[in-house]
PDB file of C-alpha atoms in Angstrom:
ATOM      1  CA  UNK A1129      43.598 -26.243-214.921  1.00  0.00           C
ATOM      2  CA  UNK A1130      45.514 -23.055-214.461  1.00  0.00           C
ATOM      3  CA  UNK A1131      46.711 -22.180-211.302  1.00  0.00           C
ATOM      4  CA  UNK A1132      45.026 -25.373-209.526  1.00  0.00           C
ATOM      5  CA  UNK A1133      41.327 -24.346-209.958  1.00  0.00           C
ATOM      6  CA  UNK A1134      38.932 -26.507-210.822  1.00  0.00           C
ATOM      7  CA  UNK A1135      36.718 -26.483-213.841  1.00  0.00           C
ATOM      8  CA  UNK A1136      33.396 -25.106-213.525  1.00  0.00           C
ATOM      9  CA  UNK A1137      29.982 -27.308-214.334  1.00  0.00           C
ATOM     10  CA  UNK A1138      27.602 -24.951-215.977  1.00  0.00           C
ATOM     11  CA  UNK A1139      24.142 -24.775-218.014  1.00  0.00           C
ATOM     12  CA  UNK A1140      22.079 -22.762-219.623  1.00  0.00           C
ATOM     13  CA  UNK A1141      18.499 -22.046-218.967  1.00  0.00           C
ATOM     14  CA  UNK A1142      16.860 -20.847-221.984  1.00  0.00           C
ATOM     15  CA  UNK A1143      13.423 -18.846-221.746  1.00  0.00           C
ATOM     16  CA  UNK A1144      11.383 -21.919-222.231  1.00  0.00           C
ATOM     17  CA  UNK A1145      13.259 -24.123-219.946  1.00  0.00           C
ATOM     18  CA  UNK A1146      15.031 -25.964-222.036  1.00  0.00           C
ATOM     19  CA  UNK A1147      18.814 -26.570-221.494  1.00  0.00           C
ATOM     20  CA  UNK A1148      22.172 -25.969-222.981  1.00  0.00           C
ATOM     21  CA  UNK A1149      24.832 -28.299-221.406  1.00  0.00           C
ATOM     22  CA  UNK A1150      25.955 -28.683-219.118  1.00  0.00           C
ATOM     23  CA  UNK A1151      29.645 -28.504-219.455  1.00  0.00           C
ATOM     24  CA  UNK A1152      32.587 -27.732-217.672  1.00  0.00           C
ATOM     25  CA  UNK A1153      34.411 -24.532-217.896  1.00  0.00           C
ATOM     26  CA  UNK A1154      37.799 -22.790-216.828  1.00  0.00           C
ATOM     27  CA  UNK A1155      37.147 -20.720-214.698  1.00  0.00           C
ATOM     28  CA  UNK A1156      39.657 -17.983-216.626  1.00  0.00           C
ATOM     29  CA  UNK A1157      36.571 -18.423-219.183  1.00  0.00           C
ATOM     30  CA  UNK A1158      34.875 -15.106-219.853  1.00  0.00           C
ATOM     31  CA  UNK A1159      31.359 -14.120-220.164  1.00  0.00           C
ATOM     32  CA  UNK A1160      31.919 -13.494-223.725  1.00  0.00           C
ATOM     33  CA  UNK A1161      32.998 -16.656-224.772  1.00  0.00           C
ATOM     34  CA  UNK A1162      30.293 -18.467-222.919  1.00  0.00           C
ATOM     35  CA  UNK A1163      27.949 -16.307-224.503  1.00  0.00           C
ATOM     36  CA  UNK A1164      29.624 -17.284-227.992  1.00  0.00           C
ATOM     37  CA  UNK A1165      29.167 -20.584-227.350  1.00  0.00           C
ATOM     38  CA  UNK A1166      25.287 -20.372-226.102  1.00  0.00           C
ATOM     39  CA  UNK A1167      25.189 -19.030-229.756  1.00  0.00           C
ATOM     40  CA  UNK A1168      26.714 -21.202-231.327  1.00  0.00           C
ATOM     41  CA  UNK A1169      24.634 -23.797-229.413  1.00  0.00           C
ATOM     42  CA  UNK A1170      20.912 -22.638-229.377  1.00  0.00           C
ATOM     43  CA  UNK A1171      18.367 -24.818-230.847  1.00  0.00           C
ATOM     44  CA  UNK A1172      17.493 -23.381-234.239  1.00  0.00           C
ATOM     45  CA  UNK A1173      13.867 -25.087-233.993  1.00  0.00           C
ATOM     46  CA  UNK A1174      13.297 -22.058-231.050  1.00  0.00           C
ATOM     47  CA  UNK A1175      10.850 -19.070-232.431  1.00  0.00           C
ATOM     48  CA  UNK A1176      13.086 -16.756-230.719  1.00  0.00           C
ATOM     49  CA  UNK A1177      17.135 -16.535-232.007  1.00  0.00           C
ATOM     50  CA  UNK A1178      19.614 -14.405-230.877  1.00  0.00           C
ATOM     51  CA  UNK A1179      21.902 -12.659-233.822  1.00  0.00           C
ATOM     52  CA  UNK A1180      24.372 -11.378-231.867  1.00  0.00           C
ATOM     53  CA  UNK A1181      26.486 -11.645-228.520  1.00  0.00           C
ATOM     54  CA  UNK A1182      24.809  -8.288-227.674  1.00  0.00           C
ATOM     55  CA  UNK A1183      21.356 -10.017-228.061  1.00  0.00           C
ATOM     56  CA  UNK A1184      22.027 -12.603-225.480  1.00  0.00           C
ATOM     57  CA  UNK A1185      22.229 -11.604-221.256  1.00  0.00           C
ATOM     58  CA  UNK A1186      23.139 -14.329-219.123  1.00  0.00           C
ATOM     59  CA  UNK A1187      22.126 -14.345-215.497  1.00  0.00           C
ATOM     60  CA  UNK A1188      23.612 -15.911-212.539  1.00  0.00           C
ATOM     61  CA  UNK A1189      21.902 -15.085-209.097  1.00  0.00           C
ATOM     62  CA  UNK A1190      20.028 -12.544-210.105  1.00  0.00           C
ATOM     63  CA  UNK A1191      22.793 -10.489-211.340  1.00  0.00           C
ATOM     64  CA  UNK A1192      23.415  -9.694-215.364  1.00  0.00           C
ATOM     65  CA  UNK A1193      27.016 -10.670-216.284  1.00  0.00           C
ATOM     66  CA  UNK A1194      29.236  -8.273-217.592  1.00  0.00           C
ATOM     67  CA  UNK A1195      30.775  -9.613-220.613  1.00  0.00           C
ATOM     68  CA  UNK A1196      34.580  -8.635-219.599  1.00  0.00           C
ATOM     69  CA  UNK A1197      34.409 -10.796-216.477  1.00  0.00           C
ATOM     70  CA  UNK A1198      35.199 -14.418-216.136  1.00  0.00           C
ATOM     71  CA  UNK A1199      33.477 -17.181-214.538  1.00  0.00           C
ATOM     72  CA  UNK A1200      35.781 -16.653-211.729  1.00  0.00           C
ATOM     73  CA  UNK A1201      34.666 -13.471-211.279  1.00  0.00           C
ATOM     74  CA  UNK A1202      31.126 -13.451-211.700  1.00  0.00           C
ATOM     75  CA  UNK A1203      30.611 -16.770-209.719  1.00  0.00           C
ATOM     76  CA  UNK A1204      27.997 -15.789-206.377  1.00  0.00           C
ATOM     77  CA  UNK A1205      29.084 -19.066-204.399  1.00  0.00           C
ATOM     78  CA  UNK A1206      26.100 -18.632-201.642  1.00  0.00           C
ATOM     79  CA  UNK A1207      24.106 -21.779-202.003  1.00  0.00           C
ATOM     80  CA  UNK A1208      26.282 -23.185-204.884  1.00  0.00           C
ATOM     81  CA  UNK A1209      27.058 -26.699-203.548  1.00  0.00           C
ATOM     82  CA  UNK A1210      30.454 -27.841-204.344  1.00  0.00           C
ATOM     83  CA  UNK A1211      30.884 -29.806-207.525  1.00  0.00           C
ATOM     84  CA  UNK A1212      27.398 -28.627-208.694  1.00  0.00           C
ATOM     85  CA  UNK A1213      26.376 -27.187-211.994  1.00  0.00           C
ATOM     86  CA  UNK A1214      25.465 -23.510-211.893  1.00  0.00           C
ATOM     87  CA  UNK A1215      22.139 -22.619-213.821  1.00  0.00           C
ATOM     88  CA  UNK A1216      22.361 -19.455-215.730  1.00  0.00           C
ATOM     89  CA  UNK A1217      19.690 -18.017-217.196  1.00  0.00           C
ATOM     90  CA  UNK A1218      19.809 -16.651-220.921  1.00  0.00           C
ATOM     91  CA  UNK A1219      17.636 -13.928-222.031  1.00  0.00           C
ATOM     92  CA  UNK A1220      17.212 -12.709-225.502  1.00  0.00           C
ATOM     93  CA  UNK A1221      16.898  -9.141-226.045  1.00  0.00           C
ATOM     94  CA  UNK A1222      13.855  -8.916-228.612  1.00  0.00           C
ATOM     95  CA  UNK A1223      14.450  -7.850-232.146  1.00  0.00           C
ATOM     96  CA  UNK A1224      14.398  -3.737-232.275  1.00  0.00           C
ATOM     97  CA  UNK A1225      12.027  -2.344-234.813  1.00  0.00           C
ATOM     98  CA  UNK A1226      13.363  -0.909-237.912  1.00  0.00           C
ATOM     99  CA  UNK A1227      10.763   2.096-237.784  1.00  0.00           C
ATOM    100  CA  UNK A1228      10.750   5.054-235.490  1.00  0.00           C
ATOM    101  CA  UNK A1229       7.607   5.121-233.859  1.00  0.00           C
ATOM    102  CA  UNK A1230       5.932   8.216-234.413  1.00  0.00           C
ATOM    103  CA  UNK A1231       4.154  10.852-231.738  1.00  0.00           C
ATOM    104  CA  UNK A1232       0.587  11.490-231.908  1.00  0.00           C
ATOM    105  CA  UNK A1233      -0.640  14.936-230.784  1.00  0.00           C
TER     106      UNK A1233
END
């Protein structure tokens, strides 16, 4: 890996707790392309599927990844233990409604 760092175990936690992976990562990877890949990955048996990168959050610690960082970056390493997978969490944004809802006075 580049610059001597070592790949980075991860998996995804969907919102019925089933997983994607785990597999290992560079930790140059960004949150984009692991989102593209949950996407490219996710169970099409689920009621709920995600369209688009924008439709899909991913979660580490509590904290929403921003989709410019890498893993590097948005790695929180209290409590990781070393050479363990990370669980992220993926949330799906629900679909938006075509139709404005309308006011009632």
């Amino acid at each position: 890996m580049a610059g001597g760092k070592e790949p980075i175990e991860v998996k995804f936690r969907l919102f019925d707790g089933t997983d994607i992976g785990p597999n290992k990562y560079d930790p140059s990877t960004t949150v984009t392309a692991l989102k593209e890949f949950v996407l490219a990955r996710w169970p099409q048996d689920k009621d709920v599927i995600p369209k688009t990168l924008n439709d899909v959050k991913l979660i580490n610690a509590g904290r929403i990844l921003e989709n410019n960082k890498t893993l590097a970056e948005s790695r929180v390493p209290v409590g990781e233990v070393p050479g363990g997978v990370i669980t992220m969490h993926v949330v799906v944004r629900p679909p938006q409604s075509d139709k404005k809802i309308l006011s009632l006075n």
